[in-house]
PDB file of C-alpha atoms in Angstrom:
ATOM      1  CA  UNK L   1       0.701  14.381  33.379  1.00  0.00           C
ATOM      2  CA  UNK L   2       1.495  10.856  32.211  1.00  0.00           C
ATOM      3  CA  UNK L   3       2.958  10.104  28.838  1.00  0.00           C
ATOM      4  CA  UNK L   4       2.347   6.881  26.922  1.00  0.00           C
ATOM      5  CA  UNK L   5       4.517   5.294  24.272  1.00  0.00           C
ATOM      6  CA  UNK L   6       2.630   5.454  20.980  1.00  0.00           C
ATOM      7  CA  UNK L   7       3.417   1.954  19.737  1.00  0.00           C
ATOM      8  CA  UNK L   8       0.898   2.195  16.899  1.00  0.00           C
ATOM      9  CA  UNK L   9       2.583   5.193  15.297  1.00  0.00           C
ATOM     10  CA  UNK L  10       6.049   3.754  15.957  1.00  0.00           C
ATOM     11  CA  UNK L  11       5.038   0.531  14.177  1.00  0.00           C
ATOM     12  CA  UNK L  12       3.527   2.493  11.273  1.00  0.00           C
ATOM     13  CA  UNK L  13       6.782   4.419  10.884  1.00  0.00           C
ATOM     14  CA  UNK L  14       8.817   1.197  10.957  1.00  0.00           C
ATOM     15  CA  UNK L  15       6.560  -0.578   8.449  1.00  0.00           C
ATOM     16  CA  UNK L  16       6.581   2.388   6.081  1.00  0.00           C
ATOM     17  CA  UNK L  17      10.381   2.278   6.340  1.00  0.00           C
ATOM     18  CA  UNK L  18      10.200  -1.395   5.346  1.00  0.00           C
ATOM     19  CA  UNK L  19       8.112  -0.495   2.270  1.00  0.00           C
ATOM     20  CA  UNK L  20      10.605   2.245   1.377  1.00  0.00           C
ATOM     21  CA  UNK L  21      13.517  -0.230   1.659  1.00  0.00           C
ATOM     22  CA  UNK L  22      11.744  -2.815  -0.495  1.00  0.00           C
ATOM     23  CA  UNK L  23      10.875  -0.243  -3.173  1.00  0.00           C
ATOM     24  CA  UNK L  24      14.432   1.160  -3.107  1.00  0.00           C
ATOM     25  CA  UNK L  25      15.800  -2.330  -3.743  1.00  0.00           C
ATOM     26  CA  UNK L  26      13.341  -2.810  -6.628  1.00  0.00           C
ATOM     27  CA  UNK L  27      14.323   0.587  -8.090  1.00  0.00           C
ATOM     28  CA  UNK L  28      17.993  -0.435  -8.028  1.00  0.00           C
ATOM     29  CA  UNK L  29      17.742  -4.130  -8.940  1.00  0.00           C
ATOM     30  CA  UNK L  30      14.271  -4.811 -10.383  1.00  0.00           C
ATOM     31  CA  UNK L  31      11.665  -7.217  -9.029  1.00  0.00           C
ATOM     32  CA  UNK L  32      13.238 -10.543  -8.037  1.00  0.00           C
ATOM     33  CA  UNK L  33      11.588 -13.813  -9.054  1.00  0.00           C
ATOM     34  CA  UNK L  34       7.810 -13.889  -8.747  1.00  0.00           C
ATOM     35  CA  UNK L  35       7.610 -10.899  -6.369  1.00  0.00           C
ATOM     36  CA  UNK L  36       4.990  -8.277  -7.189  1.00  0.00           C
ATOM     37  CA  UNK L  37       3.022  -5.754  -5.176  1.00  0.00           C
ATOM     38  CA  UNK L  38      -0.579  -4.708  -4.676  1.00  0.00           C
ATOM     39  CA  UNK L  39      -0.523  -1.224  -3.167  1.00  0.00           C
ATOM     40  CA  UNK L  40      -3.775   0.336  -1.991  1.00  0.00           C
ATOM     41  CA  UNK L  41      -3.674   4.032  -1.202  1.00  0.00           C
ATOM     42  CA  UNK L  42      -5.947   6.946  -0.327  1.00  0.00           C
ATOM     43  CA  UNK L  43      -6.395   8.930  -3.559  1.00  0.00           C
ATOM     44  CA  UNK L  44      -7.583  11.993  -1.615  1.00  0.00           C
ATOM     45  CA  UNK L  45      -4.545  12.067   0.705  1.00  0.00           C
ATOM     46  CA  UNK L  46      -2.576  15.337   0.550  1.00  0.00           C
ATOM     47  CA  UNK L  47       0.466  14.878  -1.644  1.00  0.00           C
ATOM     48  CA  UNK L  48      -0.945  12.102  -3.838  1.00  0.00           C
ATOM     49  CA  UNK L  49      -0.425  12.978  -7.485  1.00  0.00           C
ATOM     50  CA  UNK L  50      -2.300  11.161 -10.232  1.00  0.00           C
ATOM     51  CA  UNK L  51      -4.198  11.984 -13.405  1.00  0.00           C
ATOM     52  CA  UNK L  52      -7.564  13.685 -12.938  1.00  0.00           C
ATOM     53  CA  UNK L  53      -9.373  10.835 -14.691  1.00  0.00           C
ATOM     54  CA  UNK L  54      -7.949   8.377 -12.129  1.00  0.00           C
ATOM     55  CA  UNK L  55      -8.955  10.610  -9.217  1.00  0.00           C
ATOM     56  CA  UNK L  56     -12.463  10.870 -10.701  1.00  0.00           C
ATOM     57  CA  UNK L  57     -12.694   7.113 -11.171  1.00  0.00           C
ATOM     58  CA  UNK L  58     -11.247   6.277  -7.731  1.00  0.00           C
ATOM     59  CA  UNK L  59     -12.264   9.141  -5.416  1.00  0.00           C
ATOM     60  CA  UNK L  60     -11.517   7.320  -2.144  1.00  0.00           C
ATOM     61  CA  UNK L  61      -8.916   4.639  -2.660  1.00  0.00           C
ATOM     62  CA  UNK L  62      -7.192   2.781  -5.430  1.00  0.00           C
ATOM     63  CA  UNK L  63      -5.138  -0.402  -5.678  1.00  0.00           C
ATOM     64  CA  UNK L  64      -2.300  -0.563  -8.179  1.00  0.00           C
ATOM     65  CA  UNK L  65      -0.123  -3.494  -9.193  1.00  0.00           C
ATOM     66  CA  UNK L  66       3.625  -3.344  -9.697  1.00  0.00           C
ATOM     67  CA  UNK L  67       4.518  -6.473 -11.616  1.00  0.00           C
ATOM     68  CA  UNK L  68       5.098  -6.893 -15.340  1.00  0.00           C
ATOM     69  CA  UNK L  69       5.439  -3.289 -16.448  1.00  0.00           C
ATOM     70  CA  UNK L  70       6.314  -0.213 -14.453  1.00  0.00           C
ATOM     71  CA  UNK L  71       8.779   2.550 -15.165  1.00  0.00           C
ATOM     72  CA  UNK L  72      10.508   5.526 -13.564  1.00  0.00           C
ATOM     73  CA  UNK L  73      10.365   4.147 -10.007  1.00  0.00           C
ATOM     74  CA  UNK L  74      11.842   6.914  -7.861  1.00  0.00           C
ATOM     75  CA  UNK L  75      11.879   6.255  -4.118  1.00  0.00           C
ATOM     76  CA  UNK L  76      12.105   9.289  -1.845  1.00  0.00           C
ATOM     77  CA  UNK L  77      12.026   9.973   1.876  1.00  0.00           C
ATOM     78  CA  UNK L  78       8.304  10.792   2.011  1.00  0.00           C
ATOM     79  CA  UNK L  79       6.897   8.747  -0.881  1.00  0.00           C
ATOM     80  CA  UNK L  80       7.580   7.217  -4.261  1.00  0.00           C
ATOM     81  CA  UNK L  81       6.889   8.039  -7.886  1.00  0.00           C
ATOM     82  CA  UNK L  82       6.199   5.402 -10.516  1.00  0.00           C
ATOM     83  CA  UNK L  83       4.710   5.219 -13.994  1.00  0.00           C
ATOM     84  CA  UNK L  84       2.134   2.445 -14.434  1.00  0.00           C
ATOM     85  CA  UNK L  85       0.177   1.231 -17.437  1.00  0.00           C
ATOM     86  CA  UNK L  86      -3.599   1.716 -17.410  1.00  0.00           C
ATOM     87  CA  UNK L  87      -5.060   0.106 -20.545  1.00  0.00           C
ATOM     88  CA  UNK L  88      -2.000   0.948 -22.674  1.00  0.00           C
ATOM     89  CA  UNK L  89      -1.907   4.479 -21.243  1.00  0.00           C
ATOM     90  CA  UNK L  90       1.221   5.089 -19.121  1.00  0.00           C
ATOM     91  CA  UNK L  91       0.396   7.359 -16.178  1.00  0.00           C
ATOM     92  CA  UNK L  92       2.821   8.800 -13.635  1.00  0.00           C
ATOM     93  CA  UNK L  93       1.797   8.558  -9.954  1.00  0.00           C
ATOM     94  CA  UNK L  94       3.254   9.922  -6.748  1.00  0.00           C
ATOM     95  CA  UNK L  95       2.205   8.147  -3.559  1.00  0.00           C
ATOM     96  CA  UNK L  96       3.298   9.406  -0.132  1.00  0.00           C
ATOM     97  CA  UNK L  97       4.001   6.537   2.286  1.00  0.00           C
ATOM     98  CA  UNK L  98       1.393   8.037   4.638  1.00  0.00           C
ATOM     99  CA  UNK L  99      -1.268   7.522   1.946  1.00  0.00           C
ATOM    100  CA  UNK L 100      -0.672   3.744   1.755  1.00  0.00           C
ATOM    101  CA  UNK L 101      -3.473   1.654   3.242  1.00  0.00           C
ATOM    102  CA  UNK L 102      -2.218  -1.812   2.277  1.00  0.00           C
ATOM    103  CA  UNK L 103       0.966  -3.242   0.822  1.00  0.00           C
ATOM    104  CA  UNK L 104       0.817  -6.879  -0.298  1.00  0.00           C
ATOM    105  CA  UNK L 105       3.328  -9.179  -1.968  1.00  0.00           C
ATOM    106  CA  UNK L 106       1.150 -12.214  -2.782  1.00  0.00           C
ATOM    107  CA  UNK L 107       4.110 -14.222  -4.085  1.00  0.00           C
ATOM    108  CA  UNK L 108       5.228 -14.750  -0.485  1.00  0.00           C
ATOM    109  CA  UNK L 109       1.851 -14.149   1.235  1.00  0.00           C
ATOM    110  CA  UNK L 110       3.136 -10.981   2.917  1.00  0.00           C
ATOM    111  CA  UNK L 111       0.907  -8.016   3.636  1.00  0.00           C
ATOM    112  CA  UNK L 112       0.657  -4.899   5.748  1.00  0.00           C
ATOM    113  CA  UNK L 113      -2.490  -2.930   6.530  1.00  0.00           C
ATOM    114  CA  UNK L 114      -2.381   0.608   7.880  1.00  0.00           C
ATOM    115  CA  UNK L 115      -5.604   1.700   9.553  1.00  0.00           C
ATOM    116  CA  UNK L 116      -6.538   5.000  11.102  1.00  0.00           C
ATOM    117  CA  UNK L 117      -8.489   5.273  14.332  1.00  0.00           C
ATOM    118  CA  UNK L 118     -11.559   5.961  12.154  1.00  0.00           C
ATOM    119  CA  UNK L 119     -11.163   2.554  10.490  1.00  0.00           C
ATOM    120  CA  UNK L 120     -11.251   0.618  13.743  1.00  0.00           C
ATOM    121  CA  UNK L 121     -14.553  -0.944  14.659  1.00  0.00           C
ATOM    122  CA  UNK L 122     -13.741  -2.720  17.915  1.00  0.00           C
ATOM    123  CA  UNK L 123     -10.942  -2.957  20.409  1.00  0.00           C
ATOM    124  CA  UNK L 124     -11.752  -6.570  21.225  1.00  0.00           C
ATOM    125  CA  UNK L 125      -9.514  -9.586  20.721  1.00  0.00           C
ATOM    126  CA  UNK L 126     -10.988 -10.383  17.289  1.00  0.00           C
ATOM    127  CA  UNK L 127      -9.398  -7.211  15.925  1.00  0.00           C
ATOM    128  CA  UNK L 128      -5.982  -8.787  16.610  1.00  0.00           C
ATOM    129  CA  UNK L 129      -6.589 -11.594  14.103  1.00  0.00           C
ATOM    130  CA  UNK L 130      -4.823 -11.043  10.751  1.00  0.00           C
ATOM    131  CA  UNK L 131      -7.276 -10.213   7.981  1.00  0.00           C
ATOM    132  CA  UNK L 132      -7.370 -11.165   4.303  1.00  0.00           C
ATOM    133  CA  UNK L 133      -7.195  -8.381   1.750  1.00  0.00           C
ATOM    134  CA  UNK L 134      -9.871  -8.411  -0.939  1.00  0.00           C
ATOM    135  CA  UNK L 135      -8.341  -7.178  -4.184  1.00  0.00           C
ATOM    136  CA  UNK L 136     -11.390  -7.536  -6.428  1.00  0.00           C
ATOM    137  CA  UNK L 137     -11.027  -3.828  -7.330  1.00  0.00           C
ATOM    138  CA  UNK L 138      -7.346  -4.116  -8.305  1.00  0.00           C
ATOM    139  CA  UNK L 139      -6.119  -2.309 -11.399  1.00  0.00           C
ATOM    140  CA  UNK L 140      -4.057  -4.972 -13.135  1.00  0.00           C
ATOM    141  CA  UNK L 141      -1.093  -4.173 -15.312  1.00  0.00           C
ATOM    142  CA  UNK L 142      -1.251  -7.411 -17.330  1.00  0.00           C
ATOM    143  CA  UNK L 143      -2.715 -10.844 -16.620  1.00  0.00           C
ATOM    144  CA  UNK L 144      -2.278 -10.612 -12.859  1.00  0.00           C
ATOM    145  CA  UNK L 145      -4.760 -12.602 -10.814  1.00  0.00           C
ATOM    146  CA  UNK L 146      -7.344 -10.298  -9.297  1.00  0.00           C
ATOM    147  CA  UNK L 147      -7.914 -12.285  -6.117  1.00  0.00           C
ATOM    148  CA  UNK L 148      -5.270 -12.454  -3.400  1.00  0.00           C
ATOM    149  CA  UNK L 149      -5.602 -14.142  -0.040  1.00  0.00           C
ATOM    150  CA  UNK L 150      -2.682 -13.067   2.147  1.00  0.00           C
ATOM    151  CA  UNK L 151      -1.997 -12.861   5.855  1.00  0.00           C
ATOM    152  CA  UNK L 152      -2.064  -9.196   6.855  1.00  0.00           C
ATOM    153  CA  UNK L 153      -0.827  -7.676  10.077  1.00  0.00           C
ATOM    154  CA  UNK L 154      -3.178  -4.914  11.229  1.00  0.00           C
ATOM    155  CA  UNK L 155      -0.895  -2.660  13.239  1.00  0.00           C
ATOM    156  CA  UNK L 156      -3.561  -0.356  14.632  1.00  0.00           C
ATOM    157  CA  UNK L 157      -5.161  -3.268  16.433  1.00  0.00           C
ATOM    158  CA  UNK L 158      -2.532  -2.737  19.099  1.00  0.00           C
ATOM    159  CA  UNK L 159      -3.405   0.938  19.673  1.00  0.00           C
ATOM    160  CA  UNK L 160      -5.301   2.154  22.710  1.00  0.00           C
TER     161      UNK L 160
END
């Protein structure tokens, strides 16, 4: 029986480690310069914790912004907790790294997209081209621009 190296999962693990490192640095030192994050996650993923009204409003996925105001950022091995402001209502969230679908820092045009095998449409060469993330549905914490056009590396494009 042959065994293949699962590069897709290895890359996902490495990229989630990168997100953890970035968030840990922000927890310790704050956001440097113009850096800010758009984080899209699966609200129905096991382990996600958020207010019922947010789950009702965003039953599949939700994009949050960490920029002008966030509090209680606590970065753990499996996920992170943060309190964000939703229309002057602070709400605590817990997001496991496995629930993250996209992580974008538009200030430096950096983005990661995590896709499951269900999300893939084709295995052709076009799926290797970086995609732009549409953030029209972003929940903004202040006057953050709602539209971001960033280069995104789709890691699952390399899976067989």
